[in-house]
XYZ file of C-alpha atoms in Angstrom:
393
model
C -0.127 -0.031 0.000
C 2.925 2.463 0.394
C 3.866 2.160 -3.201
C 0.271 3.488 -4.252
C 0.295 7.246 -4.790
C -2.034 9.071 -2.202
C -3.973 10.557 -4.755
C -4.849 7.265 -6.340
C -5.780 6.120 -2.699
C -8.117 8.943 -2.398
C -9.806 8.071 -5.394
C -10.337 4.443 -4.814
C -11.649 5.019 -1.183
C -13.993 7.602 -2.247
C -15.790 5.049 -4.567
C -16.777 3.209 -1.363
C -19.856 3.417 0.507
C -19.690 5.698 3.522
C -20.409 2.651 5.787
C -17.541 0.670 4.386
C -15.153 3.661 4.979
C -16.310 3.857 8.486
C -15.349 0.091 9.100
C -12.114 0.570 6.935
C -10.986 3.212 9.584
C -10.592 0.208 11.850
C -8.295 -1.893 9.699
C -5.158 -0.355 10.712
C -3.479 2.876 11.735
C -2.324 3.941 8.302
C -5.933 3.384 7.086
C -7.331 5.214 9.840
C -4.651 8.068 9.435
C -5.669 8.278 5.694
C -9.506 7.879 6.018
C -9.548 10.411 9.012
C -7.530 13.185 7.315
C -8.739 16.566 6.427
C -7.600 16.326 2.898
C -9.530 12.810 2.471
C -12.850 13.943 3.812
C -12.695 17.279 1.953
C -11.705 15.061 -1.331
C -14.817 12.713 -0.489
C -17.193 15.889 0.138
C -16.079 17.505 -3.017
C -16.897 13.984 -5.075
C -19.954 13.613 -3.103
C -21.095 17.099 -3.950
C -21.029 16.556 -7.749
C -23.446 13.532 -7.190
C -26.100 14.324 -4.683
C -28.697 11.961 -3.939
C -32.479 11.926 -3.310
C -32.745 10.639 0.264
C -35.911 9.122 1.704
C -36.502 8.597 5.478
C -39.447 6.262 6.048
C -41.131 6.529 9.441
C -42.666 3.101 10.876
C -44.499 4.784 13.601
C -45.565 1.942 15.204
C -42.216 -0.008 15.644
C -40.526 3.031 16.424
C -38.032 2.762 13.400
C -36.762 4.987 10.877
C -35.332 3.754 7.500
C -33.134 5.684 5.235
C -32.737 5.100 1.381
C -30.513 6.931 -0.900
C -31.110 6.794 -4.634
C -27.832 8.034 -6.499
C -27.520 9.110 -9.983
C -26.064 5.926 -11.259
C -27.072 2.953 -13.613
C -28.752 0.920 -10.618
C -30.084 4.002 -8.864
C -29.970 1.753 -5.561
C -28.760 1.598 -2.106
C -29.224 -0.756 0.803
C -31.346 0.778 3.625
C -29.725 2.240 6.911
C -31.750 1.017 9.819
C -32.444 3.445 13.067
C -34.457 2.252 15.683
C -35.095 3.477 19.262
C -37.769 2.532 21.851
C -39.320 5.865 21.614
C -41.787 7.641 19.253
C -39.810 10.385 17.248
C -40.770 13.280 15.243
C -38.663 14.644 12.492
C -37.347 18.027 13.225
C -34.752 19.421 10.980
C -31.900 18.300 8.363
C -28.791 20.184 7.562
C -25.502 19.205 5.751
C -26.230 15.276 5.974
C -27.521 15.407 9.595
C -31.011 14.952 10.812
C -32.727 16.087 14.158
C -35.473 14.043 15.915
C -37.225 14.371 19.103
C -39.241 12.317 21.359
C -43.056 12.882 20.691
C -44.654 14.782 23.262
C -48.018 13.710 24.705
C -48.504 15.075 27.895
C -46.671 18.159 29.880
C -44.397 15.851 31.589
C -43.046 14.698 28.205
C -42.176 18.736 27.875
C -40.292 18.746 30.959
C -37.620 16.086 29.819
C -37.615 16.551 25.984
C -35.127 14.259 24.216
C -33.300 15.160 20.927
C -31.541 12.966 18.587
C -29.069 13.658 16.047
C -28.465 11.058 13.331
C -26.071 10.687 10.491
C -27.403 8.066 8.337
C -24.142 8.209 6.106
C -22.069 7.048 8.983
C -24.697 5.103 10.703
C -24.132 6.990 14.064
C -26.703 8.990 16.206
C -26.186 10.689 19.764
C -28.555 11.842 22.695
C -28.695 15.499 23.556
C -29.002 16.966 26.721
C -33.000 17.193 27.843
C -34.520 20.231 27.494
C -38.011 21.654 28.731
C -39.870 22.693 25.846
C -43.280 22.413 23.833
C -41.867 24.404 20.675
C -40.443 23.334 17.402
C -36.746 22.509 17.252
C -34.394 23.341 14.320
C -31.039 22.125 13.071
C -28.553 24.666 11.245
C -24.929 24.495 9.826
C -22.499 27.428 9.801
C -20.312 26.471 6.440
C -17.674 28.697 7.277
C -16.715 27.145 10.900
C -18.066 23.648 9.939
C -20.505 23.871 13.157
C -23.753 22.586 13.559
C -26.496 24.349 16.195
C -29.522 23.117 17.520
C -32.365 25.792 17.850
C -35.492 25.420 20.013
C -37.324 28.669 20.704
C -38.770 28.613 24.166
C -42.668 27.929 24.487
C -44.907 29.761 22.109
C -45.817 33.721 22.837
C -44.811 32.973 26.473
C -40.857 34.388 26.041
C -38.630 36.244 23.686
C -35.836 33.481 24.609
C -34.624 30.558 22.417
C -32.363 27.687 23.379
C -29.094 26.783 21.478
C -26.849 23.861 21.444
C -23.543 23.801 19.720
C -22.710 20.249 18.332
C -19.201 19.074 18.268
C -18.092 20.983 21.193
C -19.061 18.774 24.021
C -21.645 21.175 25.369
C -23.406 19.370 28.251
C -26.281 22.389 28.624
C -28.423 24.786 26.264
C -27.641 28.149 26.448
C -30.167 31.009 26.387
C -30.221 33.845 23.679
C -32.437 36.695 23.596
C -35.132 36.909 20.651
C -36.453 40.045 19.569
C -39.915 39.116 19.697
C -41.838 36.194 21.168
C -43.307 34.298 18.774
C -44.860 30.566 17.830
C -42.863 28.722 14.808
C -45.593 27.216 12.494
C -43.181 25.398 10.172
C -40.279 23.185 9.777
C -36.964 24.920 9.216
C -34.532 24.972 6.138
C -30.857 25.818 6.371
C -29.355 27.751 3.311
C -25.900 29.270 3.212
C -25.498 29.085 7.063
C -28.881 30.786 7.686
C -31.554 29.009 9.195
C -35.164 30.073 8.311
C -38.825 29.126 9.637
C -42.236 30.452 9.382
C -43.472 32.030 12.852
C -46.813 33.682 13.930
C -47.184 36.407 16.528
C -51.028 37.069 17.120
C -52.356 37.410 13.746
C -49.260 38.221 12.068
C -47.022 35.769 10.056
C -43.383 36.373 9.048
C -40.333 34.393 8.653
C -37.483 34.223 11.100
C -33.866 34.316 9.891
C -31.418 32.955 12.367
C -27.573 33.323 11.234
C -26.155 30.308 12.799
C -22.604 31.759 12.966
C -23.347 35.038 14.634
C -26.506 33.645 16.605
C -28.399 37.021 15.550
C -31.930 37.009 14.446
C -34.026 38.925 11.783
C -37.533 38.960 10.809
C -38.668 38.785 7.250
C -41.852 40.112 5.972
C -43.767 39.151 3.292
C -47.587 40.275 2.132
C -48.228 36.505 0.805
C -47.390 35.043 4.249
C -50.801 34.055 5.743
C -52.492 30.909 7.327
C -54.704 30.061 4.656
C -52.119 28.842 2.228
C -49.950 25.670 1.777
C -46.689 27.073 2.211
C -43.320 25.744 2.287
C -39.636 27.040 2.781
C -37.464 25.748 -0.058
C -33.764 26.431 -1.320
C -34.537 27.773 -4.630
C -31.369 27.962 -6.348
C -29.116 28.969 -3.278
C -31.760 31.854 -2.179
C -34.654 31.313 -0.009
C -37.930 30.488 -1.564
C -41.536 29.965 -0.270
C -43.851 27.868 -2.552
C -47.551 27.394 -2.554
C -49.503 24.668 -3.773
C -52.965 24.082 -4.868
C -55.904 24.049 -2.218
C -59.476 23.425 -1.989
C -62.263 26.270 -1.282
C -65.403 25.425 0.769
C -68.095 27.001 -1.019
C -70.927 27.519 1.436
C -73.605 28.289 -1.263
C -73.446 24.990 -2.632
C -71.986 22.963 0.102
C -69.057 21.667 -2.077
C -65.323 21.686 -1.799
C -64.086 23.636 -4.989
C -60.945 22.910 -6.400
C -58.665 25.758 -7.398
C -56.374 25.925 -10.344
C -53.433 23.599 -10.256
C -51.149 26.205 -9.894
C -47.900 26.736 -8.108
C -46.703 29.975 -6.967
C -42.973 30.547 -5.590
C -41.448 33.783 -3.955
C -38.000 34.026 -3.868
C -36.072 36.540 -1.969
C -33.513 38.321 -3.911
C -32.514 41.008 -1.280
C -32.559 39.972 2.549
C -31.647 43.490 3.689
C -34.257 45.064 1.631
C -36.804 41.944 1.539
C -37.270 42.031 -1.964
C -39.152 39.380 -3.270
C -39.477 37.909 -6.902
C -42.718 36.078 -7.656
C -43.364 33.257 -9.990
C -46.733 31.467 -10.981
C -46.917 27.901 -12.993
C -49.391 25.606 -13.787
C -48.982 22.022 -12.910
C -49.957 19.612 -15.589
C -52.674 17.843 -13.371
C -52.895 14.969 -15.753
C -49.879 13.510 -14.712
C -51.171 13.249 -11.162
C -54.604 11.960 -12.445
C -53.384 9.118 -14.235
C -51.706 7.456 -11.317
C -54.896 8.296 -9.127
C -52.714 10.895 -7.111
C -54.817 13.675 -6.028
C -52.532 16.880 -6.775
C -54.000 18.416 -3.482
C -52.340 15.569 -1.163
C -49.049 16.159 -2.466
C -46.354 18.231 -0.985
C -43.037 19.895 -1.962
C -39.804 17.766 -0.950
C -37.515 20.701 -2.506
C -35.859 22.149 -5.642
C -32.982 20.367 -7.351
C -30.017 22.641 -7.428
C -28.619 21.340 -11.113
C -31.905 21.533 -12.962
C -34.491 23.688 -10.877
C -36.881 20.908 -10.890
C -39.569 20.831 -8.103
C -39.769 17.554 -6.607
C -43.335 16.720 -5.290
C -44.761 13.456 -3.689
C -47.563 12.045 -1.758
C -45.701 11.305 1.899
C -48.372 8.546 2.476
C -47.086 5.160 1.667
C -48.867 1.930 1.199
C -47.198 -1.000 -0.006
C -50.473 -2.190 -2.067
C -50.155 0.891 -4.243
C -47.251 2.564 -6.570
C -45.130 5.173 -4.714
C -44.571 8.117 -7.173
C -42.096 11.060 -7.131
C -42.803 13.937 -9.480
C -40.057 16.055 -10.910
C -41.836 19.424 -12.292
C -39.647 21.422 -14.588
C -41.428 24.913 -14.297
C -39.828 26.716 -16.990
C -40.494 24.140 -19.664
C -43.969 23.445 -17.939
C -43.192 19.595 -18.114
C -43.419 16.859 -15.497
C -41.364 13.633 -15.034
C -43.117 10.937 -13.132
C -40.983 8.547 -11.178
C -42.176 4.998 -9.740
C -40.163 4.074 -6.534
C -39.861 0.591 -5.879
C -38.009 -1.336 -3.043
C -39.809 0.094 0.063
C -41.321 -3.378 0.707
C -44.240 -4.045 3.204
C -43.163 -1.425 5.733
C -43.691 2.307 6.488
C -46.249 4.894 6.594
C -44.921 8.028 6.373
C -42.165 8.970 3.668
C -40.263 12.274 3.873
C -37.942 13.100 0.879
C -34.725 15.203 0.885
C -33.417 16.812 -2.391
C -29.538 17.207 -2.923
C -28.351 15.177 -0.073
C -24.668 14.941 0.138
C -22.802 12.445 2.366
C -20.116 13.879 4.370
C -17.291 12.258 6.342
C -16.410 15.201 8.355
C -18.775 14.995 11.470
C -17.768 11.715 13.288
C -19.774 11.607 16.232
C -17.071 9.836 18.252
C -15.323 13.104 19.135
C -18.465 14.866 20.120
C -18.291 14.087 23.687
C -21.832 12.909 24.028
C -23.625 9.483 24.305
C -22.673 7.960 20.844
C -24.217 4.939 19.586
C -24.411 3.018 16.227
C -27.384 1.713 14.277
C -27.444 -0.741 11.700
C -26.915 -0.829 7.928
C -28.627 -3.781 6.403
C -29.943 -5.249 3.195
C -33.442 -5.786 4.450
C -34.934 -4.579 1.716
C -34.931 -5.028 -1.916
C -32.816 -2.682 -4.107
C -34.447 0.876 -4.526
C -35.369 1.121 -8.075
C -36.672 4.391 -9.791
C -38.482 3.705 -13.030
C -38.674 6.916 -14.841
C -41.917 7.881 -16.963
C -41.269 10.804 -19.169
């Protein structure tokens, strides 16, 4: 091995699955020094960034399991499932730079007093428990790409406090820190992290706005928009590196005839062009509804998984999976007004709720062994058939 050039070793190792790289670090001190080096992890990230995947996280609610599937842009488009199970019911909180945040579902006030959060890295098959926290509010995960630091943000309970709780990952912090927020509010959406800024929708009385949290400086900013209201199906998205807000079709109740009147199958996108001036651009597109009706999928039941950075496709899907029916993902290209339907096979007879994450990139940098927290491993298995994507153009 000493006779093999280092750049060739990097190329060979970078073609291995991340779980195999993790195991290979234990082969010898020489292999560990190579695979744990900053140069190799940066090389692996660079290669991985050129081939981002569509990651599926399947929630098996009754058995307290999460299953991760990753489809890569290759000829086989398949990967074995990573199997993540805890003896508690978890709800998804956030996703940033390849890591996922969950927390124990809260049913009583006693649960709020000792809320358990879990950070999971499906690429390396690792997860850690965070210090408990008293909260009934939403929780968010952010990433600072400059210092390479993750932070978990949990605002205090809705409307009762103008403080938020923060925990910095990877530093061995055992306690949550309090930071001041300029306005007491209630988060009403999941968050999204774009270029070091964490965004989420929030409400204060009858006013809706977007909270922007700078992960590095830990400063907050409020972003306004006349389109923000409670009557729309809004989701925050990463739109070509900028914050976007997307609205999907909805039904209206017509009291005169007692029927649900379907609105046009229209998608509206607002893109934040200037955060300081809060300048928004607006776009409107019409979905080819026949692609949904052809597979007996109601356009009103799909949600937006995200927007691909390479092509600008809006990725939509119905999050409810049943093994007796085909599962579809839709890629809508708004400028060409075309939609590509993709059938996903291989989920098996399991699962109820499926989350999808666009442009997921595997990263070896964040090895939880050094976090000085309770570190555990979960199983990577060949429990299911290969994940197969069948395109229908």
